[in-house]
Coordinates of C-alpha atoms in Angstrom, one line a residue:
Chain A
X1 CA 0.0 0.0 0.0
X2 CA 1.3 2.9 -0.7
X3 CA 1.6 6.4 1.3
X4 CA 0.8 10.1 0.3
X5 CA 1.9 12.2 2.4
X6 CA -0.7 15.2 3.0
X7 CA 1.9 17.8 5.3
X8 CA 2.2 20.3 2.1
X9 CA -1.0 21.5 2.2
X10 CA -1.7 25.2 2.4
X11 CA -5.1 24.8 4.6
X12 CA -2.1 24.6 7.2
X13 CA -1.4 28.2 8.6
X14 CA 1.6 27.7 8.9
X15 CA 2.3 25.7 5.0
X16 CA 0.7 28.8 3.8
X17 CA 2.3 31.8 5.8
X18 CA 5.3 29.4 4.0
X19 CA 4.4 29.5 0.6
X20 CA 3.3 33.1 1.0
X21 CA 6.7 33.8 1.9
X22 CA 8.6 31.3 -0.5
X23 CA 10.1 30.2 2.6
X24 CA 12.1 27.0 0.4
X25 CA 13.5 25.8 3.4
X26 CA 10.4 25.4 5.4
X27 CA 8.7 23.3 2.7
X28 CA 12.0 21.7 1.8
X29 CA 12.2 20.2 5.5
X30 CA 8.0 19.0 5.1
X31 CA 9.3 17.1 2.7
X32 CA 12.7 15.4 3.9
X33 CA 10.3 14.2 7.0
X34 CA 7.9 12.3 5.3
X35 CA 10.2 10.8 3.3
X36 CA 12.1 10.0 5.9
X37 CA 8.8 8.6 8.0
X38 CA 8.3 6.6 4.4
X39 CA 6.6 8.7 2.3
X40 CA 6.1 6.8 -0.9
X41 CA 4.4 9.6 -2.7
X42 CA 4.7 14.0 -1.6
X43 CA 1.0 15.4 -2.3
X44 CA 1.8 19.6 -3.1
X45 CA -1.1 21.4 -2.6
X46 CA -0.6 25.3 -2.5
X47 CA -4.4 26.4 -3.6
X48 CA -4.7 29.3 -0.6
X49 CA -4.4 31.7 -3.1
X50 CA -6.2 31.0 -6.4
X51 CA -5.3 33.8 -8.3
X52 CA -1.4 33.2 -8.1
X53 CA -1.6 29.1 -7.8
X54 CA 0.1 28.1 -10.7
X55 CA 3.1 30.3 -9.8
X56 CA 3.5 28.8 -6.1
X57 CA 2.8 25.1 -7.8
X58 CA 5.7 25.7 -10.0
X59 CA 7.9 27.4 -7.2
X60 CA 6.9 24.6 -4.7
X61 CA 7.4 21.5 -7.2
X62 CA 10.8 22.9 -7.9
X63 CA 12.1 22.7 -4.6
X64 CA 10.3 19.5 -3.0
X65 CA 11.7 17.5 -5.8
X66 CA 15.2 18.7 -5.3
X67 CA 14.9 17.7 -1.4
X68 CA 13.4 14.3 -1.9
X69 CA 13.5 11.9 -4.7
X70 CA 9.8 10.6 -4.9
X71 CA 7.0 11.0 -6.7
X72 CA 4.9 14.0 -6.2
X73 CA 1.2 14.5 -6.4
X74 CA 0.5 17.9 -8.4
X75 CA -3.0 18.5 -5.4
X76 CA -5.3 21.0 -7.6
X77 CA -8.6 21.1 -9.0
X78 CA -7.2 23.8 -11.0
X79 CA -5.9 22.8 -14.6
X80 CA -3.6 25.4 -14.9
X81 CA -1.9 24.8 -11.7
X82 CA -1.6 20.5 -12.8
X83 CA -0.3 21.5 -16.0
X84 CA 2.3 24.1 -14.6
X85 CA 3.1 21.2 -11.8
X86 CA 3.5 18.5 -13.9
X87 CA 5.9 20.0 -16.1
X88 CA 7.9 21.1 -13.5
X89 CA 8.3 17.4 -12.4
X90 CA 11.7 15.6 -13.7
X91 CA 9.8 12.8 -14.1
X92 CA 6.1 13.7 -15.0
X93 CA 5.5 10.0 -15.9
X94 CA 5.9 9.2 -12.4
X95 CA 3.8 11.9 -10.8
X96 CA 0.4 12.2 -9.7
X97 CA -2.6 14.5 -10.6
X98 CA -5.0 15.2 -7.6
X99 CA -7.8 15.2 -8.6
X100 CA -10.4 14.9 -11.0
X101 CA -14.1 14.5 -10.6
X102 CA -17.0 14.2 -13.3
X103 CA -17.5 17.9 -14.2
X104 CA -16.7 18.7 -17.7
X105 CA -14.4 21.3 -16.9
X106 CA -11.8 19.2 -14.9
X107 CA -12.3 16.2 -17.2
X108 CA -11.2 18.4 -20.1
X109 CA -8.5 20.3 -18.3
X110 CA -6.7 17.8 -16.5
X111 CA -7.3 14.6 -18.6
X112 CA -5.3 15.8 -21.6
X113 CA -2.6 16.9 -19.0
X114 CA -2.6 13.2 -17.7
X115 CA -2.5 11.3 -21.1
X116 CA 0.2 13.4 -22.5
X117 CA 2.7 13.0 -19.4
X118 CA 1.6 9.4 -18.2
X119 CA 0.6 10.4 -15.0
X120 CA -0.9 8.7 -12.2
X121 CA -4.5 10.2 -11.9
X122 CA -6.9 10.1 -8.7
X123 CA -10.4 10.0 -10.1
X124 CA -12.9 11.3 -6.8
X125 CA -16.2 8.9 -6.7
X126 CA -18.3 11.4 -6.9
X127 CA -21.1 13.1 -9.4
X128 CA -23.2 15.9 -10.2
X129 CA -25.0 15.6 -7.0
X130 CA -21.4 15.8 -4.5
X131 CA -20.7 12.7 -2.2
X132 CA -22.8 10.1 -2.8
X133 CA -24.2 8.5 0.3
X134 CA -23.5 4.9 -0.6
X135 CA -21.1 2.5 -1.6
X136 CA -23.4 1.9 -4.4
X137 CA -23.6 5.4 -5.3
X138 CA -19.8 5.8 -5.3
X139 CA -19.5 3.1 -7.3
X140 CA -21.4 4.1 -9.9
X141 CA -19.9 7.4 -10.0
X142 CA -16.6 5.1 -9.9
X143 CA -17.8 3.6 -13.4
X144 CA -18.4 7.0 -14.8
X145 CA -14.9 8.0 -14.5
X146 CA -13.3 4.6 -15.2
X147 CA -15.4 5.4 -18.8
X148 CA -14.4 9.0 -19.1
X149 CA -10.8 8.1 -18.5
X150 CA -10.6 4.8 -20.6
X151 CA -12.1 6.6 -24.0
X152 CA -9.2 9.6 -23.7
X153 CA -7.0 6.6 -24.1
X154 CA -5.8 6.9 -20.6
X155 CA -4.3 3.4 -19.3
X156 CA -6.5 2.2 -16.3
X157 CA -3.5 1.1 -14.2
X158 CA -3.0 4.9 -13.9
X159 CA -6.2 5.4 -12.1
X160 CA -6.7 5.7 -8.7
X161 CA -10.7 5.6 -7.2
X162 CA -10.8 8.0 -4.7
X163 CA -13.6 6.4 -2.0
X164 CA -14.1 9.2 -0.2
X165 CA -14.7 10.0 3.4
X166 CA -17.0 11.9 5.7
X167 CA -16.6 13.4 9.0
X168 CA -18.5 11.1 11.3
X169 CA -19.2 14.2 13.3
X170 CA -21.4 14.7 10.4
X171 CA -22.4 11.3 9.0
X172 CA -22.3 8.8 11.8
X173 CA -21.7 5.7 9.1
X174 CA -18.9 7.7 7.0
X175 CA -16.2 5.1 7.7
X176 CA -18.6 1.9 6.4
X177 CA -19.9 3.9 3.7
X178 CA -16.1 3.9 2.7
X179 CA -15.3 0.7 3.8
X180 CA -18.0 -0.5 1.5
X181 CA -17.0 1.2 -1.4
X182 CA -13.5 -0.1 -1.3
X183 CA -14.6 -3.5 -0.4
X184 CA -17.5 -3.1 -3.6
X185 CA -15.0 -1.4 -6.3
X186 CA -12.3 -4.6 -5.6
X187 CA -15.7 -7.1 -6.5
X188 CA -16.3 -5.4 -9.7
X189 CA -14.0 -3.6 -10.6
X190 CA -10.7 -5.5 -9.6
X191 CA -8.5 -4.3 -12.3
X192 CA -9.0 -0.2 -10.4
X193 CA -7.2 0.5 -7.6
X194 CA -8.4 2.6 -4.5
X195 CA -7.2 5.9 -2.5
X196 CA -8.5 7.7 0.4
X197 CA -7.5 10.5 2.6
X198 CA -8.0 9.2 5.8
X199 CA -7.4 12.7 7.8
X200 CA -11.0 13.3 6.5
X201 CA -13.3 10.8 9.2
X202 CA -12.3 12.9 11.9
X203 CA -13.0 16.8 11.1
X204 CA -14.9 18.2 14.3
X205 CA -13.9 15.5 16.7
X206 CA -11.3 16.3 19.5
X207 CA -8.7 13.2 19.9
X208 CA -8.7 13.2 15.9
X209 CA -5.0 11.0 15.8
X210 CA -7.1 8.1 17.5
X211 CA -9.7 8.1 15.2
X212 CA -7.6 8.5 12.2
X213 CA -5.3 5.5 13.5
X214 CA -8.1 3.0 14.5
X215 CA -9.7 3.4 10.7
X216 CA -6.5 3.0 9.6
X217 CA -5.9 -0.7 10.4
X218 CA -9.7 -1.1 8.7
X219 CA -9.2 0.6 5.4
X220 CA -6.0 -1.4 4.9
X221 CA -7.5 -5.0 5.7
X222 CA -10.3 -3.6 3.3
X223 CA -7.3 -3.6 0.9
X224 CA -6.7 0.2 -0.2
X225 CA -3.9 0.7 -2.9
X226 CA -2.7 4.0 -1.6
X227 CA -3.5 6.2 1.6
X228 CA -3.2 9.9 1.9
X229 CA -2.3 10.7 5.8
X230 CA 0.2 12.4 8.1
X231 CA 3.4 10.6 8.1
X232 CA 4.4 12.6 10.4
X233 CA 1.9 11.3 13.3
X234 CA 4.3 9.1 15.1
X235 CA 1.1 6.7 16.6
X236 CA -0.2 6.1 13.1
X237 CA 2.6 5.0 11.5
X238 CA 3.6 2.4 14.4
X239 CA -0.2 1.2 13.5
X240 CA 0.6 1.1 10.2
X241 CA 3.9 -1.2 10.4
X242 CA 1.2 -3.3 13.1
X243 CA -0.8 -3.8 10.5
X244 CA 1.6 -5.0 7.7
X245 CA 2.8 -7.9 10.4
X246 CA -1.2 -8.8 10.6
X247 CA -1.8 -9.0 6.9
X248 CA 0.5 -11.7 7.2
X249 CA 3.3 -10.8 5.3
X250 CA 5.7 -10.5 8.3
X251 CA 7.0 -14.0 8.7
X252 CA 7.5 -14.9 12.3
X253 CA 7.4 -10.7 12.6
X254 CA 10.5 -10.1 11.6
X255 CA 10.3 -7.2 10.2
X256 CA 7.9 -6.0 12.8
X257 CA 10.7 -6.6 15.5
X258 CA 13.5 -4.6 13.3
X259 CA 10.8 -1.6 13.3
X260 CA 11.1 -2.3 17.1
X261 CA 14.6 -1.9 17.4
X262 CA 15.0 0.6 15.2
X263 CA 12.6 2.7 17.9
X264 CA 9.9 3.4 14.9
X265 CA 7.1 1.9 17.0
X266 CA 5.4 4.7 18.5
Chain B
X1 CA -20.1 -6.1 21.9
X2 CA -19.1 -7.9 25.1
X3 CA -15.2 -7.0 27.1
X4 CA -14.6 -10.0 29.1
X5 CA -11.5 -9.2 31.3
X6 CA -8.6 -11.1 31.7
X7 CA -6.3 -10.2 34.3
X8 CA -7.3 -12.2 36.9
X9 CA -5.4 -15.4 35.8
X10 CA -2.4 -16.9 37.5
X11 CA -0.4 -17.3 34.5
X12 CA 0.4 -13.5 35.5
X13 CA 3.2 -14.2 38.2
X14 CA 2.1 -11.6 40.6
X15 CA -2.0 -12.8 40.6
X16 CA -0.4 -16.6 41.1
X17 CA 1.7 -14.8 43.8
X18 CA -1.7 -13.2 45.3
X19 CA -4.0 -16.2 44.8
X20 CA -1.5 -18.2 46.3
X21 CA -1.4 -16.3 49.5
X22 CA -4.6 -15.9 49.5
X23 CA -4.4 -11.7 48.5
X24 CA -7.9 -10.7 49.0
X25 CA -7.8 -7.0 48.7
X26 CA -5.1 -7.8 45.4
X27 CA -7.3 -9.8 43.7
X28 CA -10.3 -7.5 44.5
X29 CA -9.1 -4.5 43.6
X30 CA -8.1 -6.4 39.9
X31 CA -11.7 -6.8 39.7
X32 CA -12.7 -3.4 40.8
X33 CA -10.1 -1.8 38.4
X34 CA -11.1 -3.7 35.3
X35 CA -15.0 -3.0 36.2
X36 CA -14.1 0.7 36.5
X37 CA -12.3 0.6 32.7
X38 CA -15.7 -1.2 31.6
X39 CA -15.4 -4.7 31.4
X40 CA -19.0 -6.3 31.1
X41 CA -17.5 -9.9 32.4
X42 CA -14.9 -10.9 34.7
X43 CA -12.9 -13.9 33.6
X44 CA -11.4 -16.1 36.8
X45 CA -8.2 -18.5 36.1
X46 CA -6.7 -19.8 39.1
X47 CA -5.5 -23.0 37.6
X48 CA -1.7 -22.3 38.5
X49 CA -1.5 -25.2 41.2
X50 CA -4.1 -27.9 39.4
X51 CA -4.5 -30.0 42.7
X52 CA -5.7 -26.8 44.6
X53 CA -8.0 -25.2 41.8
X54 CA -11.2 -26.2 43.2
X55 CA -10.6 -24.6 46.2
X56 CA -8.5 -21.5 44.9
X57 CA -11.9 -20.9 42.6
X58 CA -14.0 -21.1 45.5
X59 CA -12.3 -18.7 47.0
X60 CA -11.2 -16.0 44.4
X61 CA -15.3 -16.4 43.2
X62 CA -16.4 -15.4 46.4
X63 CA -14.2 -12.5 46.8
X64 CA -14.5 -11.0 43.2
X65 CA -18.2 -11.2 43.0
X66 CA -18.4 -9.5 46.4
X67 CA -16.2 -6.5 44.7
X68 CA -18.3 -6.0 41.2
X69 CA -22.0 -6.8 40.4
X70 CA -20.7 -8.2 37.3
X71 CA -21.0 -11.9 35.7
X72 CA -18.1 -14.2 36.1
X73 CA -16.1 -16.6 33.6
X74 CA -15.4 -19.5 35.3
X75 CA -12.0 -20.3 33.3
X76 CA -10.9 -24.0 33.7
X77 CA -10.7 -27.0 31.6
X78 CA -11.1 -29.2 35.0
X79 CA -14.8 -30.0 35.1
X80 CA -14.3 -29.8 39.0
X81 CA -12.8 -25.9 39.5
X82 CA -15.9 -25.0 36.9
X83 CA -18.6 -27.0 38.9
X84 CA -17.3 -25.5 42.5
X85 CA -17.1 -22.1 40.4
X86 CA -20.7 -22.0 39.2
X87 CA -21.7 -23.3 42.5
X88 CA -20.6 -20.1 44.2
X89 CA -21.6 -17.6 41.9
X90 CA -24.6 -15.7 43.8
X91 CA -26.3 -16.3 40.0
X92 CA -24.9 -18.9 38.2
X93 CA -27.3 -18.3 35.0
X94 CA -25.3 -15.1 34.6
X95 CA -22.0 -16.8 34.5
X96 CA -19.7 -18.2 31.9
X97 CA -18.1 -21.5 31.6
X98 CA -14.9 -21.3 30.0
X99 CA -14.2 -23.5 28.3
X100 CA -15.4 -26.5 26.2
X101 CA -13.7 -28.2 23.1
X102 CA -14.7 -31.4 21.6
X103 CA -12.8 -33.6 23.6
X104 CA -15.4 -36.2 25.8
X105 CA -14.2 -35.6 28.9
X106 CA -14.5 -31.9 28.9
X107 CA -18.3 -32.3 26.9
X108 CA -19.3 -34.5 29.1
X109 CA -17.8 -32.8 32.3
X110 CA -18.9 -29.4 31.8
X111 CA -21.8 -29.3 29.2
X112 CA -24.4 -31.1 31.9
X113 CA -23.0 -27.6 34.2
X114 CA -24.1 -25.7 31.9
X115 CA -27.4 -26.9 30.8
X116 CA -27.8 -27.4 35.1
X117 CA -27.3 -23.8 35.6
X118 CA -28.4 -22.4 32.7
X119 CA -25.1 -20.5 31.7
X120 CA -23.2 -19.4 29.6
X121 CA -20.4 -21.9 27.6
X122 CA -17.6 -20.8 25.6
X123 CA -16.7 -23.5 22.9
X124 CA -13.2 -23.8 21.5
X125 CA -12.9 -24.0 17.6
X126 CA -10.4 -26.8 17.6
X127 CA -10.5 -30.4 17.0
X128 CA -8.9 -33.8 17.8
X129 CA -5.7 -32.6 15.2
X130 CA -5.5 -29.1 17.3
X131 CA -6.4 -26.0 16.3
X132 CA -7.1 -25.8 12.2
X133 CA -5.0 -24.3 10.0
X134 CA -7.8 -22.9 8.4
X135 CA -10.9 -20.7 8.8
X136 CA -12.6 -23.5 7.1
X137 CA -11.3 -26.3 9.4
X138 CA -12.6 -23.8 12.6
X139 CA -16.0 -23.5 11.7
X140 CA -16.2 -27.5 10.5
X141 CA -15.4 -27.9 14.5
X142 CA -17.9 -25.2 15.2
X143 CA -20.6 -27.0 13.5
X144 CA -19.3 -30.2 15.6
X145 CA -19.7 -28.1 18.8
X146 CA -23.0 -26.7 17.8
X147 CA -24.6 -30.0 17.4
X148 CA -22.8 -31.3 20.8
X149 CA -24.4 -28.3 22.6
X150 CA -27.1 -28.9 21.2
X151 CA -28.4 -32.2 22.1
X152 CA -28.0 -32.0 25.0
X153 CA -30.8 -29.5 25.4
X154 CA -28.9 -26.2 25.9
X155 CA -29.9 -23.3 24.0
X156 CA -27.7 -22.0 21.5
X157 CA -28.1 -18.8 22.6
X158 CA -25.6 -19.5 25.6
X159 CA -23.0 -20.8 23.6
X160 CA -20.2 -18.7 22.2
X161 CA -17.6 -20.1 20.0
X162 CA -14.2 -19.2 20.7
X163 CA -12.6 -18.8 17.1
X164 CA -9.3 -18.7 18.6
X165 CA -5.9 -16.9 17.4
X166 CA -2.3 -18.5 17.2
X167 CA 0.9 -16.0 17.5
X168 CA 1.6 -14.2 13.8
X169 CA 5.3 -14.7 15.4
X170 CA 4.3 -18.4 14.9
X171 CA 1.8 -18.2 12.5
X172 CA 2.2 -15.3 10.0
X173 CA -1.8 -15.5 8.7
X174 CA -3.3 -16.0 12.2
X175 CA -4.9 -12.3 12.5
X176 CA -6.3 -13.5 8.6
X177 CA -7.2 -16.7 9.9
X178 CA -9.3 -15.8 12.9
X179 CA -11.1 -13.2 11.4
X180 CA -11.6 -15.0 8.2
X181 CA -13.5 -17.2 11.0
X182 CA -15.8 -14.9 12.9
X183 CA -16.7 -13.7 8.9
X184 CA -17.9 -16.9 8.0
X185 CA -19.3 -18.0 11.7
X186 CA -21.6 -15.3 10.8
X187 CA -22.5 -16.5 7.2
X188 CA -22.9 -20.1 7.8
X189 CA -24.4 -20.5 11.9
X190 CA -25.5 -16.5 11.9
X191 CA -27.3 -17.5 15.2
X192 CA -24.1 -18.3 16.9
X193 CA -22.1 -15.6 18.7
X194 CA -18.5 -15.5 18.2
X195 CA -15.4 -14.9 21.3
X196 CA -11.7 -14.0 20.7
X197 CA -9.0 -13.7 23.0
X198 CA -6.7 -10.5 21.7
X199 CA -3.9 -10.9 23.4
X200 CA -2.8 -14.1 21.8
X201 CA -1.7 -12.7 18.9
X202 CA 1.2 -10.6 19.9
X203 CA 2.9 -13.5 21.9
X204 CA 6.4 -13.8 21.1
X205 CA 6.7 -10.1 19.6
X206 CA 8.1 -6.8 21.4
X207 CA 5.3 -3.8 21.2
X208 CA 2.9 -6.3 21.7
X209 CA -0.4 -3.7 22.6
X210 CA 0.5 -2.2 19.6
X211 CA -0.3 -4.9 17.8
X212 CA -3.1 -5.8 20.3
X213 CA -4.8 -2.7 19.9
X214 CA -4.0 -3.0 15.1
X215 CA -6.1 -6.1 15.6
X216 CA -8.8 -4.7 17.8
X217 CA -10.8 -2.9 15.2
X218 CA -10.5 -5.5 12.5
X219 CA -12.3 -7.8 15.4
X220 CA -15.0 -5.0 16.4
X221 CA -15.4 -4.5 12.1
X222 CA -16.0 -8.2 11.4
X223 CA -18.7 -8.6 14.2
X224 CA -16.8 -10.2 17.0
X225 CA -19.9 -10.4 19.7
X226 CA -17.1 -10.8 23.0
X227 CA -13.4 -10.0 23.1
X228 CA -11.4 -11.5 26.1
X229 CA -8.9 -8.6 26.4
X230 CA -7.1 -6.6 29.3
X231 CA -9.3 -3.5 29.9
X232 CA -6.3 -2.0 32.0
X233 CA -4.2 -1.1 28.9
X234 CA -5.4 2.2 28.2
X235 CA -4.8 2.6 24.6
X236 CA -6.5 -0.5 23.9
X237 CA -9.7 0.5 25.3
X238 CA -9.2 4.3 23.8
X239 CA -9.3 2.1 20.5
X240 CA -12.1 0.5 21.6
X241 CA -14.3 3.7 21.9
X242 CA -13.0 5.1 18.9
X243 CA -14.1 2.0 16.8
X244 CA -17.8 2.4 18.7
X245 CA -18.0 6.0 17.2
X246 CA -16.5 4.4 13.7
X247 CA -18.7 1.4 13.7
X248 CA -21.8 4.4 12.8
X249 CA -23.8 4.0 16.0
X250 CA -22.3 7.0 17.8
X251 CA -24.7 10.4 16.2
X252 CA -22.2 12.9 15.4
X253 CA -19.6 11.2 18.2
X254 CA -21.2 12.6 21.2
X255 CA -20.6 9.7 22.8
X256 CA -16.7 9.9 21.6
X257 CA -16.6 13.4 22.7
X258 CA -18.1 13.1 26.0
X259 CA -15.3 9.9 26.5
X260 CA -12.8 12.6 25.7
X261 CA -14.0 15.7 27.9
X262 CA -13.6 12.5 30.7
X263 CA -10.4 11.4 30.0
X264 CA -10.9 8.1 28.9
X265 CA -9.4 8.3 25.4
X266 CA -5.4 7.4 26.6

């Protein structure tokens, strides 16, 4: 499963007051940390300012990728600001476009960007009407986009089916709504991979880490391809190296027991 | 979903030290703190010294029920410590017997208990071979137990079936395995009601509440109805709540909050 890391996200104060500032080193550091909390993927997202996006993208993609060699996930619903972020990356095959949804615009505006640089794409399974309230609903909306992506001649392995999550302050089943739509997009349509940003089930809570963490553990056993979160939250990350030695890939926890010694447990 | 709690067994050195000295106010105050954290059940295991269990269960029932208004789990494969157990439980229909597999002498030494008194029997998914490799080979001795309950006249209702989980230090898939199990306990004998004990799985392993408190929510998620678990580790039971909010039966996590504002999430 593989890990976005969400820190460089400008609905941070503090990210922003840094890319307000083009304060390199700052963002430079965000970076170096999640990687070095294993980051497999660096999500840029520098949208506080609409009107000079593009600019900061291109300013902010610059730098990340000469502090970290990963992948980076161009975070915009704003053509423009992909477009300017992808061709900023060294290695735009490799990087990410975040996101599209079903409105003409975006499909038109960042679907060309994604065919002509080989991206990875996250396609959010949702329509017209927002967030679907059901697995069903999301999968249907999931279909949709699979469509709208396969006839631009976009390779499917590039797509990632973002579930979705809602606060359970405000909709008391958001983590099995979720949970199902994973669980239903793997029965029929096991060739697409899933993404979700778990940070999302916990907006309006207080002890949000603890919720985040124990969904965690759920969403991987449900068998998500790749998870946006925090690497930088000490707790989740021991729950995430847990969770590989449950899945039963750890023989006799060996690799479980190296995390131990290495002091990454939490 | 039912906490049964553990720490009263004298495979803990200091409880064998206490029960062994006859400890009153030690083993009372193990009851009263695990009550306090929530525990719905009480599990008693005195069985250090075999040729004394009968009357070391006598005795540590007496005191414990004395501390907490809470049923008991008589824990003893010796037909003897469970019958003196039952016997002086203040309401032995309340109780639990723990526990049966299918080997005759434990059937037929503990089952007529159970149907005398009218409790509660936890039933071990193993068979003559052990415990199955597989989730398949658990619920096959399931079914076995099911019909051995039963016949002899004791409502289903009582019996819980222990789906059991080996080390992942030993057994890499065991976390897979048991909840694989409880999944299709529920599809095939969805009348039946389905035990773990957590702790198991982190035998052998350093950080072993981490992984105790990874597994919890998978548990909670595939419909565990009891847990046998130590409701003293604090985390574990913050997990706990968090997975009651995430499990969609908490509106807009009041319940989750007011756990927080009394400082019962770790």
């Amino acid at each position: 499963m593989l890990v976005i890391g969400e820190k460089i996200n400008t609905i941070n104060a503090r990210v922003r007051q840094a890319v307000e500032d083009r304060d390199a080193m700052f963002l430079r550091d965000l970076a170096l940390a999640q990687a070095g909390a294993g980051a497999d993927v660096i999500d840029v997202n520098v949208g506080s300012r609409p009107s000079v996006e593009p600019e900061s993208m291109r300013w902010a993609v610059g730098l990340v990728q000469e502090a970290v060699h990963l992948p980076l996930s161009i975070d915009s619903p704003n053509p423009v600001a992909v477009r300017v972020g992808l061709e900023a990356c060294r290695n735009p095959s490799q990087a990410w476009a975040n996101s599209i949804n079903l409105e003409q615009s975006r499909l038109e505006g960042i679907l060309p960007l994604v065919a002509e640089h080989g991206c990875h794409v996250i396609g959010l399974c949702m329509d017209e009407d927002g967030v679907p309230a059901t697995a069903a609903g999301r999968v249907r909306a999931a279909q949709r986009m699979v469509e709208e992506v396969g006839r631009r001649g976009i390779s499917l392995e590039k797509l990632y089916l973002d579930v979705l999550v809602e606060p359970i302050s405000v909709v008391p089943h958001a983590a099995m709504v979720s949970l199902g739509t994973i669980r239903e997009i793997r029965s029929v349509l096991p060739e697409l991979k899933t993404v979700i940003c778990l940070t999302a089930i916990s907006f309006g809570l207080p002890a949000r880490r603890l919720l985040n963490r124990t969904l965690l553990p759920l969403l991987m056993a449900a068998g998500a391809d790749a998870i946006i979160l925090d690497p930088l939250d000490h707790q989740l990350v021991a729950t995430l190296k847990a969770m590989n030695a449950l899945l039963g890939r750890d023989a006799h926890g060996l690799a479980y027991i190296a995390e131990h010694r290495a002091n990454r447990l939490g």
